[in-house]
């Protein structure tokens, strides 16, 4: 079982469930998969980032395989059974997804440091932990990954991971610091959703008037 503090563990499990639900909804709406595909895509979305992290730091078997609480079949089955009624809950699902993004970034970065990685690799692995599952999901359904095409997604994860690494390096890391880093990531992501903010784009993709140019 996980040795994480209870508040972080609760956030981690909530985020895992939300990622699973989000991935399963993608399977239902974007790819129209059957129940097996929906459950599998939900599990990949929820667990993929952690799998990548644990493989890269040689922490095997992956932590999520050692704790039954991380299995996300429930999220997939809920999305499959109630997909027609979940549209109205999409804002709440987005908020839960932001919780998952935040906790995965913090936990990924801290585990990378525990494995002996340096500052930059630990920050990078925190981001990979947060966005890896969604990237695999989008690749499997033949979409440009969300992290590359829309909204503030990688940027909040980068901020959360960087704050985590900074507090570890300065000897300030603990539960309050971890929750603070997760909160910073969460707030950036939610503000991005609410205000429609995006990461900077190359200047050539916009017209002189500031509007995006249409491409053939």
Short mmCIF file of C-alpha atoms in Angstrom, two decimals:
data_model
loop_
_atom_site.label_atom_id
_atom_site.label_comp_id
_atom_site.label_asym_id
_atom_site.label_seq_id
_atom_site.Cartn_x
_atom_site.Cartn_y
_atom_site.Cartn_z
CA UNK A 1 0.00 0.00 0.00
CA UNK A 2 1.05 3.59 -0.54
CA UNK A 3 2.93 5.39 2.23
CA UNK A 4 1.74 8.84 1.09
CA UNK A 5 0.19 11.19 3.66
CA UNK A 6 -3.58 10.75 3.79
CA UNK A 7 -4.48 14.13 2.16
CA UNK A 8 -2.14 13.52 -0.78
CA UNK A 9 -3.33 9.93 -1.12
CA UNK A 10 -6.96 11.07 -1.21
CA UNK A 11 -6.16 13.64 -3.90
CA UNK A 12 -4.13 11.07 -5.82
CA UNK A 13 -6.95 8.53 -5.82
CA UNK A 14 -9.51 11.20 -6.75
CA UNK A 15 -7.32 12.34 -9.62
CA UNK A 16 -6.77 8.76 -10.76
CA UNK A 17 -10.52 8.17 -10.86
CA UNK A 18 -11.09 11.45 -12.71
CA UNK A 19 -8.41 10.62 -15.28
CA UNK A 20 -10.00 7.21 -15.77
CA UNK A 21 -13.44 8.77 -16.22
CA UNK A 22 -12.06 11.36 -18.64
CA UNK A 23 -10.28 8.70 -20.70
CA UNK A 24 -13.35 6.52 -20.80
CA UNK A 25 -15.52 9.43 -21.96
CA UNK A 26 -13.03 10.02 -24.77
CA UNK A 27 -13.42 6.38 -25.76
CA UNK A 28 -17.21 6.68 -25.77
CA UNK A 29 -17.48 9.96 -27.67
CA UNK A 30 -14.41 10.30 -29.85
CA UNK A 31 -13.73 6.68 -30.76
CA UNK A 32 -17.08 4.96 -30.01
CA UNK A 33 -15.40 1.89 -28.58
CA UNK A 34 -17.17 -1.04 -26.93
CA UNK A 35 -17.17 -1.65 -23.18
CA UNK A 36 -13.74 -3.33 -23.22
CA UNK A 37 -12.22 -0.44 -25.16
CA UNK A 38 -13.82 2.11 -22.85
CA UNK A 39 -12.47 0.45 -19.69
CA UNK A 40 -9.01 -0.11 -21.17
CA UNK A 41 -8.70 3.47 -22.42
CA UNK A 42 -9.85 4.76 -19.04
CA UNK A 43 -7.20 2.70 -17.24
CA UNK A 44 -4.48 3.79 -19.68
CA UNK A 45 -5.37 7.44 -19.13
CA UNK A 46 -5.34 7.10 -15.36
CA UNK A 47 -2.28 4.89 -14.94
CA UNK A 48 -0.14 5.54 -18.01
CA UNK A 49 1.84 8.47 -16.64
CA UNK A 50 2.74 6.61 -13.44
CA UNK A 51 3.77 3.55 -15.45
CA UNK A 52 6.13 5.64 -17.59
CA UNK A 53 7.62 7.28 -14.49
CA UNK A 54 8.23 4.02 -12.66
CA UNK A 55 9.79 2.37 -15.70
CA UNK A 56 12.12 5.32 -16.24
CA UNK A 57 13.31 5.37 -12.62
CA UNK A 58 13.53 1.56 -12.53
CA UNK A 59 10.88 1.25 -9.81
CA UNK A 60 9.37 -2.08 -10.76
CA UNK A 61 6.74 -3.35 -10.68
CA UNK A 62 4.95 0.00 -11.09
CA UNK A 63 3.46 1.28 -7.84
CA UNK A 64 -0.11 1.20 -9.14
CA UNK A 65 0.11 -2.55 -9.67
CA UNK A 66 0.84 -3.00 -5.97
CA UNK A 67 -2.24 -1.11 -4.74
CA UNK A 68 -5.71 -2.22 -5.81
CA UNK A 69 -7.13 1.23 -5.06
CA UNK A 70 -5.58 2.62 -8.22
CA UNK A 71 -7.48 0.33 -10.54
CA UNK A 72 -9.93 2.55 -12.38
CA UNK A 73 -12.48 0.11 -13.79
CA UNK A 74 -15.20 2.02 -11.94
CA UNK A 75 -14.57 5.24 -13.85
CA UNK A 76 -14.66 3.42 -17.17
CA UNK A 77 -17.86 1.56 -16.41
CA UNK A 78 -19.57 4.72 -15.18
CA UNK A 79 -18.67 6.53 -18.40
CA UNK A 80 -19.91 3.61 -20.48
CA UNK A 81 -23.23 3.27 -18.67
CA UNK A 82 -24.04 6.95 -18.16
CA UNK A 83 -22.31 8.67 -21.09
CA UNK A 84 -25.56 10.33 -22.24
CA UNK A 85 -26.02 11.98 -18.87
CA UNK A 86 -22.44 13.00 -18.11
CA UNK A 87 -22.28 15.98 -20.48
CA UNK A 88 -23.81 18.23 -17.83
CA UNK A 89 -21.08 17.14 -15.41
CA UNK A 90 -18.18 17.92 -17.73
CA UNK A 91 -17.18 21.10 -15.80
CA UNK A 92 -16.96 19.05 -12.59
CA UNK A 93 -15.01 16.33 -14.40
CA UNK A 94 -12.60 18.99 -15.68
CA UNK A 95 -12.06 20.16 -12.11
CA UNK A 96 -11.38 16.61 -10.93
CA UNK A 97 -9.05 16.18 -13.89
CA UNK A 98 -7.15 19.26 -12.69
CA UNK A 99 -6.83 17.61 -9.27
CA UNK A 100 -5.28 14.58 -10.93
CA UNK A 101 -2.92 16.71 -13.01
CA UNK A 102 -1.79 18.55 -9.89
CA UNK A 103 -1.16 15.59 -7.63
CA UNK A 104 0.51 13.54 -10.36
CA UNK A 105 2.93 16.39 -11.12
CA UNK A 106 3.90 16.73 -7.46
CA UNK A 107 4.17 13.02 -6.75
CA UNK A 108 6.03 12.36 -9.99
CA UNK A 109 8.62 15.02 -9.27
CA UNK A 110 9.14 13.93 -5.66
CA UNK A 111 9.54 10.27 -6.66
CA UNK A 112 12.05 11.24 -9.32
CA UNK A 113 14.14 13.06 -6.71
CA UNK A 114 13.87 10.08 -4.36
CA UNK A 115 15.27 7.95 -7.18
CA UNK A 116 18.35 10.19 -7.38
CA UNK A 117 17.51 12.26 -10.44
CA UNK A 118 18.67 15.85 -10.74
CA UNK A 119 16.56 19.01 -10.72
CA UNK A 120 15.74 19.25 -14.43
CA UNK A 121 15.01 15.52 -14.96
CA UNK A 122 12.80 15.48 -11.85
CA UNK A 123 10.74 18.41 -13.12
CA UNK A 124 10.44 16.77 -16.52
CA UNK A 125 9.36 13.47 -14.99
CA UNK A 126 6.76 15.27 -12.89
CA UNK A 127 5.24 16.67 -16.09
CA UNK A 128 5.44 13.27 -17.81
CA UNK A 129 3.64 11.65 -14.88
CA UNK A 130 0.87 14.24 -15.10
CA UNK A 131 0.30 14.24 -18.87
CA UNK A 132 1.60 10.83 -19.95
CA UNK A 133 -1.66 8.88 -19.65
CA UNK A 134 -3.66 11.45 -21.58
CA UNK A 135 -1.01 11.55 -24.30
CA UNK A 136 -1.16 7.77 -24.75
CA UNK A 137 -4.98 7.96 -24.80
CA UNK A 138 -5.05 10.59 -27.54
CA UNK A 139 -2.47 8.72 -29.59
CA UNK A 140 -4.52 5.53 -29.45
CA UNK A 141 -7.64 7.31 -30.76
CA UNK A 142 -5.60 9.14 -33.40
CA UNK A 143 -5.90 12.65 -31.99
CA UNK A 144 -3.21 15.27 -31.49
CA UNK A 145 -2.52 14.95 -27.74
CA UNK A 146 -4.37 17.51 -25.63
CA UNK A 147 -1.12 18.63 -24.04
CA UNK A 148 0.12 19.78 -27.48
CA UNK A 149 -2.94 21.48 -28.87
CA UNK A 150 -5.18 23.24 -26.38
CA UNK A 151 -5.36 25.13 -23.12
CA UNK A 152 -2.94 25.36 -20.25
CA UNK A 153 -2.12 21.74 -19.46
CA UNK A 154 1.61 21.13 -19.48
CA UNK A 155 2.32 24.61 -18.07
CA UNK A 156 0.45 24.01 -14.76
CA UNK A 157 2.11 20.60 -14.42
CA UNK A 158 5.49 22.22 -15.02
CA UNK A 159 4.77 24.82 -12.34
CA UNK A 160 3.67 22.20 -9.80
CA UNK A 161 6.68 20.00 -10.48
CA UNK A 162 9.09 22.94 -10.32
CA UNK A 163 7.70 24.16 -6.98
CA UNK A 164 7.98 20.62 -5.61
CA UNK A 165 11.61 20.30 -6.68
CA UNK A 166 12.44 23.77 -5.33
CA UNK A 167 11.02 22.96 -1.89
CA UNK A 168 12.88 19.64 -1.78
CA UNK A 169 16.16 21.27 -2.77
CA UNK A 170 15.76 23.97 -0.11
CA UNK A 171 14.81 21.50 2.61
CA UNK A 172 11.25 22.83 2.92
CA UNK A 173 9.41 19.87 1.42
CA UNK A 174 6.67 18.27 3.47
CA UNK A 175 2.93 17.84 3.34
CA UNK A 176 2.17 21.62 3.41
CA UNK A 177 4.68 22.26 0.61
CA UNK A 178 3.34 19.36 -1.45
CA UNK A 179 -0.24 20.59 -1.06
CA UNK A 180 0.89 24.12 -1.92
CA UNK A 181 2.59 22.94 -5.11
CA UNK A 182 -0.50 20.95 -6.07
CA UNK A 183 -2.71 23.97 -5.33
CA UNK A 184 -0.58 26.20 -7.59
CA UNK A 185 -0.88 23.72 -10.43
CA UNK A 186 -4.61 23.36 -9.84
CA UNK A 187 -5.27 27.10 -9.82
CA UNK A 188 -3.34 27.69 -13.04
CA UNK A 189 -5.22 24.88 -14.78
CA UNK A 190 -8.64 25.99 -13.55
CA UNK A 191 -7.96 29.63 -14.46
CA UNK A 192 -6.91 28.46 -17.90
CA UNK A 193 -10.19 26.58 -18.28
CA UNK A 194 -12.35 29.40 -16.96
CA UNK A 195 -10.67 32.18 -18.95
CA UNK A 196 -9.91 30.19 -22.09
CA UNK A 197 -6.18 30.77 -21.77
CA UNK A 198 -3.64 29.01 -23.96
CA UNK A 199 0.12 28.67 -23.96
CA UNK A 200 1.95 31.09 -26.31
CA UNK A 201 1.79 30.15 -29.98
CA UNK A 202 4.31 30.84 -32.76
CA UNK A 203 3.79 34.34 -34.26
CA UNK A 204 3.39 32.98 -37.79
CA UNK A 205 0.15 31.21 -36.80
CA UNK A 206 -1.55 34.58 -36.30
CA UNK A 207 -2.52 37.34 -38.71
CA UNK A 208 -1.32 40.94 -38.12
CA UNK A 209 -4.65 41.63 -36.45
CA UNK A 210 -3.99 38.98 -33.84
CA UNK A 211 -6.33 36.33 -35.22
CA UNK A 212 -5.27 32.83 -36.10
CA UNK A 213 -4.63 32.27 -39.77
CA UNK A 214 -6.49 29.50 -41.47
CA UNK A 215 -4.26 26.81 -42.90
CA UNK A 216 -5.07 24.63 -45.84
#
